[in-house]
XYZ file of C-alpha atoms in Angstrom:
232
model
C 3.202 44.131 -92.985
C 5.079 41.074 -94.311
C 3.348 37.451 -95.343
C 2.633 34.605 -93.462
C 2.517 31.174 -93.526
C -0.027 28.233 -91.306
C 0.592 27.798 -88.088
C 3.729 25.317 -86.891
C 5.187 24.112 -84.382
C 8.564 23.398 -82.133
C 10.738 24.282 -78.946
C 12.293 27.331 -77.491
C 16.308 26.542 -78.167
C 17.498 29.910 -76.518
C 16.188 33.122 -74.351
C 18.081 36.076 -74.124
C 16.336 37.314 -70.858
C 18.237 40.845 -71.133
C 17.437 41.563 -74.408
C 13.855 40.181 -74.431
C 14.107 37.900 -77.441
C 15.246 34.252 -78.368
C 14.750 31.378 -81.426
C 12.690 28.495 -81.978
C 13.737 25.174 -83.680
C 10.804 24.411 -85.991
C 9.436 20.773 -85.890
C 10.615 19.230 -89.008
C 7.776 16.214 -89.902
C 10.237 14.160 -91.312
C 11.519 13.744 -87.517
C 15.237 14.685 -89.036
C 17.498 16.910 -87.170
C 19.648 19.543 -88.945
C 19.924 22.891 -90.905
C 16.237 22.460 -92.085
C 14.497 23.327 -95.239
C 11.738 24.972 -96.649
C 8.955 23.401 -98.300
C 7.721 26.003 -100.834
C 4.852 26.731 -98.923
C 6.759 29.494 -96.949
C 6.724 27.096 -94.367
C 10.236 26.216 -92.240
C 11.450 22.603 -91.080
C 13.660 22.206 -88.619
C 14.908 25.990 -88.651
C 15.451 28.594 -86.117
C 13.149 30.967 -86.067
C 13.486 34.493 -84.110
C 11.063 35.240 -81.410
C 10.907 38.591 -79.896
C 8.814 38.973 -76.442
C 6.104 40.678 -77.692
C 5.132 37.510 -79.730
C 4.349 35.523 -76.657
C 1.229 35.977 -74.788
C 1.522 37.397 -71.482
C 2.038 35.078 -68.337
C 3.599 35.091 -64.503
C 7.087 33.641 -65.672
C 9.123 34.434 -68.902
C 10.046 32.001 -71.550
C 12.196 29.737 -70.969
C 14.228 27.374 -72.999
C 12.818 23.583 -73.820
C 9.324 24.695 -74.082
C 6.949 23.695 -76.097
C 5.038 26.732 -78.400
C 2.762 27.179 -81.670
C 3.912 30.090 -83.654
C 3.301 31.815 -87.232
C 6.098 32.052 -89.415
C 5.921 35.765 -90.686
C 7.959 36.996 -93.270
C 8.764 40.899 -93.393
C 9.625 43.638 -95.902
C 12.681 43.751 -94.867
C 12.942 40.089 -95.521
C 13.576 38.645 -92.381
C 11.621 35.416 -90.469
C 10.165 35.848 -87.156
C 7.694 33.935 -85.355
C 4.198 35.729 -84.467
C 1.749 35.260 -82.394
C 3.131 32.567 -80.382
C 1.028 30.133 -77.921
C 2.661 27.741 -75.493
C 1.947 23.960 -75.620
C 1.420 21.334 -73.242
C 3.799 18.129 -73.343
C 0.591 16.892 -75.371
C 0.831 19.124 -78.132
C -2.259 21.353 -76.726
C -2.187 24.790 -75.853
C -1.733 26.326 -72.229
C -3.468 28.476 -70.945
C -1.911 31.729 -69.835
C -2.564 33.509 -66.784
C -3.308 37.312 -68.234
C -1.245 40.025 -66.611
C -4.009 43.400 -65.595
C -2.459 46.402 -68.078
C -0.128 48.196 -65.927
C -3.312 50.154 -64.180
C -1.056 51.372 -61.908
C 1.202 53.144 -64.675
C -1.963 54.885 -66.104
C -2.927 56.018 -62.648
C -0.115 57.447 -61.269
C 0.176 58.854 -65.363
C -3.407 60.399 -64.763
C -2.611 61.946 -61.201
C 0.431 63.279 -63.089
C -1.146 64.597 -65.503
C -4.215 66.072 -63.470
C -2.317 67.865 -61.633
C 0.212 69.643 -63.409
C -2.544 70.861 -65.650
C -4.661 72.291 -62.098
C -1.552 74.149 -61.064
C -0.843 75.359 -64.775
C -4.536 76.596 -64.705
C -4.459 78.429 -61.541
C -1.423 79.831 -62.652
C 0.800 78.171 -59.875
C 3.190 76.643 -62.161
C 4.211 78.534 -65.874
C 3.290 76.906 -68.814
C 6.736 76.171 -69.768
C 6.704 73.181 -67.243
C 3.302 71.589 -68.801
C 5.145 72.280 -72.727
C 8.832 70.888 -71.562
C 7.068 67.370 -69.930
C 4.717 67.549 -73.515
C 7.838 67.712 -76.005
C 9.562 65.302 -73.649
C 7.044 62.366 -73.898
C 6.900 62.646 -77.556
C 10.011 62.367 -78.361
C 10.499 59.538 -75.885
C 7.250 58.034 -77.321
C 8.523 57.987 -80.454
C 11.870 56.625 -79.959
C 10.276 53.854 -77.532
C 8.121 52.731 -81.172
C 11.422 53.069 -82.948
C 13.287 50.420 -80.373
C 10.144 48.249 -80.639
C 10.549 47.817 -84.174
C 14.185 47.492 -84.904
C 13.868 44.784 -81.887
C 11.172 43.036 -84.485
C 13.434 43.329 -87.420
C 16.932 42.822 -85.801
C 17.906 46.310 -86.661
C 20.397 48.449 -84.440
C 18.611 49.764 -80.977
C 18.066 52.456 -79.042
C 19.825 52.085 -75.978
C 18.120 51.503 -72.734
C 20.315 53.800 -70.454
C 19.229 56.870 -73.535
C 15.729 55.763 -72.891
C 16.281 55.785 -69.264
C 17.664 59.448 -69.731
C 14.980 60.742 -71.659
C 12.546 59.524 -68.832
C 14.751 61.465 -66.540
C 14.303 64.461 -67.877
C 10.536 64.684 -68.294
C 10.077 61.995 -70.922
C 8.310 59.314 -68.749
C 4.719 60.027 -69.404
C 5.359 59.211 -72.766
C 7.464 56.331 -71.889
C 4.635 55.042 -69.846
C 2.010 55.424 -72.848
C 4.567 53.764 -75.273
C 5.021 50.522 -72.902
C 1.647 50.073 -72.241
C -0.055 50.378 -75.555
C 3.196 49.256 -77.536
C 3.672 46.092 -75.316
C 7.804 47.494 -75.108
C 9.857 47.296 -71.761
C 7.286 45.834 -69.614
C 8.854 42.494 -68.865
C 12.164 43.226 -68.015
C 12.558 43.511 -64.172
C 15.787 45.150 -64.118
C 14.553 47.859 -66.350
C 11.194 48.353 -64.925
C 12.920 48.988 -61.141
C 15.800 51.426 -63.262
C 12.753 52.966 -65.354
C 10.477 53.574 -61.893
C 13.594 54.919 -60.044
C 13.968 57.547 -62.909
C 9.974 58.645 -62.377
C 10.658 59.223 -58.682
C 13.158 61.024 -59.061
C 12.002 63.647 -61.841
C 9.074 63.933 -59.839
C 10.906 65.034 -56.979
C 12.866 67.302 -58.601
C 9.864 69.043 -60.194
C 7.888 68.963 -56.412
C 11.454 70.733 -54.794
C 11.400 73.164 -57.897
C 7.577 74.213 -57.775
C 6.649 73.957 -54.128
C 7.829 75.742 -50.819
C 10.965 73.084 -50.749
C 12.426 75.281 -53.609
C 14.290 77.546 -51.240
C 15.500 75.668 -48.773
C 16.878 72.888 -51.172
C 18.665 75.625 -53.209
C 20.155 76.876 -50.293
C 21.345 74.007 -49.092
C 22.942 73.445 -52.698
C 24.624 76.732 -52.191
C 26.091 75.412 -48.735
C 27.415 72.631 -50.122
C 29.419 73.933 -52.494
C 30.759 76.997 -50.623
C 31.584 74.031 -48.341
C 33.624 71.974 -51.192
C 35.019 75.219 -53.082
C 38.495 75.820 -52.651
């Protein structure tokens, strides 16, 4: 954990909607423009200050450049400035109120029902155990490198990609995934990812229903048509 300084404030200069974080120009009292200064307090004046999503409180709409916000100025181990725990501000100078997001209850049901039932059908010995171990290494490797993404997106580092994280939720990772966005606050405000990340879900699961159920055979058949059709 790094130190931090009393709470300041200022506007959001820039939003990188894609990659989930932006900066904020610090208010600077003296009502001067410029590179800014510090004033030994650990305290920044007109500076920009990273903000990654996770900072800001949960809401309806994303952040978006001009507003207003209150923020901590938190220095890290790794010596870099980032703002923390971030509130949004009225035109006044007082802070909104947000409208809270539910937890993705939906994630941790279909999760659950997931879960549940793999573990019946693993029981009754309908499905081999393999299955149940393959989806268990899966998720915690794609747990872990979820945590890993979250913090080198805190300190600026180099990322994991989201297409590998995609992938890994392809191939039996997403239960994991799921758990890591939900209780890491990672990847659950970008639209474009959530639809790619959902897509992925649906479509492992399908493959493990045609694989484990009576569609087996007639699916793998069909493969086999197809490419007796397309072989030369």
């Amino acid at each position: 954990m790094g130190s931090r300084s009393a709470r300041q404030q200022g506007a959001l200069a820039s939003w990188n909607d894609e990659r989930g974080f932006g900066f904020i120009t610090v208010d600077d009292p003296r009502g001067t423009n410029g590179a800014g200064s510090s004033n030994g307090n650990g305290e920044s004046n007109g500076e920009s200050v990273f903000a990654h999503i996770s900072a800001f409180p949960r809401r309806d709409t994303r952040p978006t450049p001009g507003e207003r916000v209150s923020f901590v100025v938190e220095h890290t181990n790794e010596g870099k400035v980032r703002a923390h725990t971030i509130r949004y501000l009225s035109a006044s100078g007082r802070p909104l109120r947000t409208k809270r997001r539910k937890p993705g209850t939906m994630s941790y049901v279909v999760l659950a029902t997931f879960v549940v039932a793999i573990g019946i059908l693993t029981a009754i010995g309908a499905l081999p155990w393999l299955f149940a171990a393959l989806y268990l290494v899966m998720s915690i490797i794609t747990y872990a490198l979820y945590a890993s993404d979250k913090k080198a997106a805190q300190s600026r580092q180099w990322r994991v990609t989201e297409s590998a994280l995609l992938g890994l939720g392809l191939f039996g990772g997403w239960p994991g995934a799921i758990l890591a966005q939900q209780r890491l606050r990672h990847k659950t405000q970008k639209p474009l990812f959530r639809q790619a990340f959902w897509g992925t879900v649906v479509l492992n699961i399908l493959v493990f229903a045609i694989l484990t159920t009576a569609l087996r055979e007639p699916m793998l058949n069909l493969v086999r048509l197809i490419l007796d059709v397309t072989s030369p």
